PDB file of C-alpha atoms in Angstrom:
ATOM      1  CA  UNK A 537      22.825  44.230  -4.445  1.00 73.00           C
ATOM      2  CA  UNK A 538      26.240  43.217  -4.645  1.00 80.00           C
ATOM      3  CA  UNK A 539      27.963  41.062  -8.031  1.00 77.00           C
ATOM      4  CA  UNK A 540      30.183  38.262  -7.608  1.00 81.00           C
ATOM      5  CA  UNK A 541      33.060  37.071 -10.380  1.00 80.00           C
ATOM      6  CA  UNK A 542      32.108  34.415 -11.908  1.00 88.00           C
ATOM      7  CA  UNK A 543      34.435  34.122 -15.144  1.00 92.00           C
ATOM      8  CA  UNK A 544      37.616  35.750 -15.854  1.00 92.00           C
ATOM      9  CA  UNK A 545      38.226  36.220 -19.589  1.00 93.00           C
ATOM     10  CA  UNK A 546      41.300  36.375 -21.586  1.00 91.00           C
ATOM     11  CA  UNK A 547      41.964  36.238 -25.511  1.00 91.00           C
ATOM     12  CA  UNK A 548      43.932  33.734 -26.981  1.00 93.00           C
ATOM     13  CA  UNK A 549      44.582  32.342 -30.404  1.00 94.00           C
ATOM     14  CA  UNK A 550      43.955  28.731 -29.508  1.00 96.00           C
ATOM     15  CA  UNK A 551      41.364  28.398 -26.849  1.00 96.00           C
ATOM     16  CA  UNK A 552      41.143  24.752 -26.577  1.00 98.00           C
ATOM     17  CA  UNK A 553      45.370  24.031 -26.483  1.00 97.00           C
ATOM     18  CA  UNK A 554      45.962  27.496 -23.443  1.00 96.00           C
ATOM     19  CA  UNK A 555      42.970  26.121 -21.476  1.00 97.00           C
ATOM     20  CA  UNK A 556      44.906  22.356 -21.634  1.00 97.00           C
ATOM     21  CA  UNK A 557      47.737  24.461 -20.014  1.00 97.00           C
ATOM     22  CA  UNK A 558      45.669  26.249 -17.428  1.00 96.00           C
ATOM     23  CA  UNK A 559      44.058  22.914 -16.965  1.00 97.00           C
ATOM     24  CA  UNK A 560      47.104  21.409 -15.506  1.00 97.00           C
ATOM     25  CA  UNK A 561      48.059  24.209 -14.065  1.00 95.00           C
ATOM     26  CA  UNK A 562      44.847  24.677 -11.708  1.00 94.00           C
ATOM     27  CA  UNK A 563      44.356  20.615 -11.614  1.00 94.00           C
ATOM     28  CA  UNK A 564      41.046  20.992 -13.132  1.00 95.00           C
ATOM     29  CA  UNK A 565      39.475  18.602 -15.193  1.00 95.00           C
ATOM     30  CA  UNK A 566      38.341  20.010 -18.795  1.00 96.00           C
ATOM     31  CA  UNK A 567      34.512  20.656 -19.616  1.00 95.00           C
ATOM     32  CA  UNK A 568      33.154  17.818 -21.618  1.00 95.00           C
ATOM     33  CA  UNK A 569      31.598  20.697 -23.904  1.00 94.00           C
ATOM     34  CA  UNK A 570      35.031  21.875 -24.693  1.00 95.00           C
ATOM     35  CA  UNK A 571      35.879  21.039 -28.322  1.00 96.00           C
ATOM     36  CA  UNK A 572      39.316  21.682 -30.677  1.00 96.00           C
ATOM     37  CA  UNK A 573      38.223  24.616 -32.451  1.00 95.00           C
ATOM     38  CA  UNK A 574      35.741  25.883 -30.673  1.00 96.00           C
ATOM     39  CA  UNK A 575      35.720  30.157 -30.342  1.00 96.00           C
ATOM     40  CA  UNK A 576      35.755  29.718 -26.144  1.00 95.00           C
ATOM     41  CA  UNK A 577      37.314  27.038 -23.875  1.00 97.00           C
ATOM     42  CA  UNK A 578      37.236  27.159 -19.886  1.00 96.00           C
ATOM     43  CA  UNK A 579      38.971  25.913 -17.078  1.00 96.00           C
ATOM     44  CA  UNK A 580      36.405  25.771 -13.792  1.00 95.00           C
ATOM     45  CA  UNK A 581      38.733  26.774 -10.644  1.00 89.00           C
ATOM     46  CA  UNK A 582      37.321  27.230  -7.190  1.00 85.00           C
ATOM     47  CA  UNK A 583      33.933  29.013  -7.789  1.00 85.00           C
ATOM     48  CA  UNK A 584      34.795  30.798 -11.094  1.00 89.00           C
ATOM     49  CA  UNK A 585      35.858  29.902 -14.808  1.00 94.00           C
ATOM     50  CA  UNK A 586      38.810  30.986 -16.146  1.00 94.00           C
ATOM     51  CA  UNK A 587      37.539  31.294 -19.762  1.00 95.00           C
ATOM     52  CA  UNK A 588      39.521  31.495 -22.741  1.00 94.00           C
ATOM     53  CA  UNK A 589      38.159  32.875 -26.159  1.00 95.00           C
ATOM     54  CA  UNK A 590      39.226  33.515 -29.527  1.00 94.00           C
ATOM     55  CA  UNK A 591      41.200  36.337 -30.901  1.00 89.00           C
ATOM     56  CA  UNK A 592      43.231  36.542 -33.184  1.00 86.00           C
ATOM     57  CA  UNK A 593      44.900  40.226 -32.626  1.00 83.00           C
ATOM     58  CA  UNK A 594      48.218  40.137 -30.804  1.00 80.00           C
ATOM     59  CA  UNK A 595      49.506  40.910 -27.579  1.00 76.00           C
ATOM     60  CA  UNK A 596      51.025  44.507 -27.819  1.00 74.00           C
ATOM     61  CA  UNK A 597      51.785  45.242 -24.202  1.00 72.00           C
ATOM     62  CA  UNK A 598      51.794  44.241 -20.770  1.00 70.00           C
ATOM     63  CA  UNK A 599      48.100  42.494 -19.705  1.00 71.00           C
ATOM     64  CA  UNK A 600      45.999  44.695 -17.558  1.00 73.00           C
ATOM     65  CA  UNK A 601      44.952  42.264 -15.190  1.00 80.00           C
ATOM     66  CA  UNK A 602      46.109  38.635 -14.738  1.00 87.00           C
ATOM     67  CA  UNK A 603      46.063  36.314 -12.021  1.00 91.00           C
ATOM     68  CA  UNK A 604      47.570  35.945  -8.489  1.00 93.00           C
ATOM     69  CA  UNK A 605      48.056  32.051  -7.911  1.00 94.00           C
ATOM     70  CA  UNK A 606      48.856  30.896  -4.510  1.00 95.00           C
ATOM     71  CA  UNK A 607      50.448  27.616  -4.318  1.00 95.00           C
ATOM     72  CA  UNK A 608      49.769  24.753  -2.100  1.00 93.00           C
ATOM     73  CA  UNK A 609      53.299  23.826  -2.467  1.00 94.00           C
ATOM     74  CA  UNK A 610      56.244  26.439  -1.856  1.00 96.00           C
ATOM     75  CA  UNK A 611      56.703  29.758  -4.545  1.00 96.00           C
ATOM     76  CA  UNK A 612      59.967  28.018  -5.937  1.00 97.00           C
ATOM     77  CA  UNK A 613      58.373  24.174  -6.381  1.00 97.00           C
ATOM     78  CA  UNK A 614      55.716  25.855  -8.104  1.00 96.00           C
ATOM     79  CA  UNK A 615      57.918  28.118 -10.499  1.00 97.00           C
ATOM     80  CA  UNK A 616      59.637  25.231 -11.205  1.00 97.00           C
ATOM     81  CA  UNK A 617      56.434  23.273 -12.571  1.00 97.00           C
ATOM     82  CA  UNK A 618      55.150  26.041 -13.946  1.00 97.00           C
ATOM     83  CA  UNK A 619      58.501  25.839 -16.151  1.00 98.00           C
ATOM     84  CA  UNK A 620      58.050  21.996 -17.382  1.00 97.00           C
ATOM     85  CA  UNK A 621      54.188  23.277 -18.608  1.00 97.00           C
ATOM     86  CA  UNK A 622      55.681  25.809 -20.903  1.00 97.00           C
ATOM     87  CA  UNK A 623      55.645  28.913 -18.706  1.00 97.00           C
ATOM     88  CA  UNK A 624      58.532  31.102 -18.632  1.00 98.00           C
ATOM     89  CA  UNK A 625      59.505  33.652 -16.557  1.00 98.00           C
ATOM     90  CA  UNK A 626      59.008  37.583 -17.089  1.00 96.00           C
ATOM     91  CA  UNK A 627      60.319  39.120 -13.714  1.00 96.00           C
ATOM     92  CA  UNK A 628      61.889  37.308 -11.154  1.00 97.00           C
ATOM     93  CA  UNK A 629      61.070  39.617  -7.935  1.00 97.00           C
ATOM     94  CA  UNK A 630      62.006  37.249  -5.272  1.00 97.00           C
ATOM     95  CA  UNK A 631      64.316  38.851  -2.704  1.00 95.00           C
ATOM     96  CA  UNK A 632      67.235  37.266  -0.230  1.00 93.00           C
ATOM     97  CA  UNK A 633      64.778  37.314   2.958  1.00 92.00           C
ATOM     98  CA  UNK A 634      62.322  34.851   0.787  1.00 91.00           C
ATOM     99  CA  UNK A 635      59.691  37.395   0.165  1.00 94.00           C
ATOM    100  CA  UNK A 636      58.633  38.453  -3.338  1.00 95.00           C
ATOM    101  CA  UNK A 637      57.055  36.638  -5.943  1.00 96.00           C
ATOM    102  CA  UNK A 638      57.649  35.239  -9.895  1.00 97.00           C
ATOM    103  CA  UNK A 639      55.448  37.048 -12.664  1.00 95.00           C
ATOM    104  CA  UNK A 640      55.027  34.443 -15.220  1.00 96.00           C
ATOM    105  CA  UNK A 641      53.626  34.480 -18.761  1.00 95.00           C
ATOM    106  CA  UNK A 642      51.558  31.176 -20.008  1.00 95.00           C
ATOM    107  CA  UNK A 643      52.528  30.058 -23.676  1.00 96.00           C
ATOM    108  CA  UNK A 644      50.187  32.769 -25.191  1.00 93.00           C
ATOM    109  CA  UNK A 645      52.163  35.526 -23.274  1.00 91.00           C
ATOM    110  CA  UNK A 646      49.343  36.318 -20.898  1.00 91.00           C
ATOM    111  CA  UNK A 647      51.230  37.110 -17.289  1.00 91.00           C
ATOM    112  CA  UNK A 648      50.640  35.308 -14.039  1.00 93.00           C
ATOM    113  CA  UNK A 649      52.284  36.459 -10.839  1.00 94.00           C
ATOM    114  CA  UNK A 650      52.975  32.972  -8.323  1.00 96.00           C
ATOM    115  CA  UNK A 651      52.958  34.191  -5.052  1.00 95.00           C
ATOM    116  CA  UNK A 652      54.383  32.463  -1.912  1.00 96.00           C
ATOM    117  CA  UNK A 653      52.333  29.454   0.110  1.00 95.00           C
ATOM    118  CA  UNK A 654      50.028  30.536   3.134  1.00 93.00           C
ATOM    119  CA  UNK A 655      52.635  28.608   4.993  1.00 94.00           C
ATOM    120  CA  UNK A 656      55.636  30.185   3.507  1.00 94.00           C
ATOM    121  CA  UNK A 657      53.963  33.717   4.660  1.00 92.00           C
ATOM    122  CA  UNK A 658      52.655  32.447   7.849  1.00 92.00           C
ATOM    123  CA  UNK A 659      56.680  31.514   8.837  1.00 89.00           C
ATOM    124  CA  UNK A 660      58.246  34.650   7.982  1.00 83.00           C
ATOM    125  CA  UNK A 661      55.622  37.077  10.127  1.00 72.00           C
TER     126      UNK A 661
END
């Protein structure tokens, strides 16, 4: 038998307001289910959720898994979006040749790495 991922969970204070961000983020269109207040808010993206539940502990270190996004758009357009949503920028591991990518936290803290296009790869191999 073999599993498939179907959600990826992260805590978060608010559920409801860092799933609007994600949201945007992924251009996905929230749940009608999906209250203020409610203990778990998700974001559907491309065959999974990205699911967002309440805690209320906080963030002591560095997450232990996160996401990998992949923009449609270039590595910098995206950082740059990413910025006017209320990300900020963690590490900045882009290099001179245009490899490298941007780890990212959301406005919870929770890191994201954005990673160059598929077209931005496919021109420097």
């Amino acid at each position: 038998m073999t599993s498939r991922v179907r959600t990826v969970t992260f805590d978060a204070h608010d559920p409801y307001e860092i799933a609007g961000f994600w949201l945007q983020v992924l251009k996905a269109e929230r749940p009608d289910d999906d209250n203020p207040g409610d203990p778990y808010a998700s974001v559907p993206a491309d065959g999974l959720t990205v699911l967002f539940e309440q805690n209320n502990d906080e963030k002591v270190v560095k997450n232990r898994g996160h996401l990998d996004l992949e923009p449609e758009t270039t590595r910098d357009e995206e950082v740059a979006w990413l910025l006017t949503l209320g990300a900020t920028i963690a590490h900045d591991h882009r290099e001179p040749d245009g490899t490298g990518w941007v780890t990212m936290q959301d406005p919870e803290g929770n890191e994201f790495c954005v990673l160059r296009s598929a077209a931005e790869r496919a021109a420097t191999s």
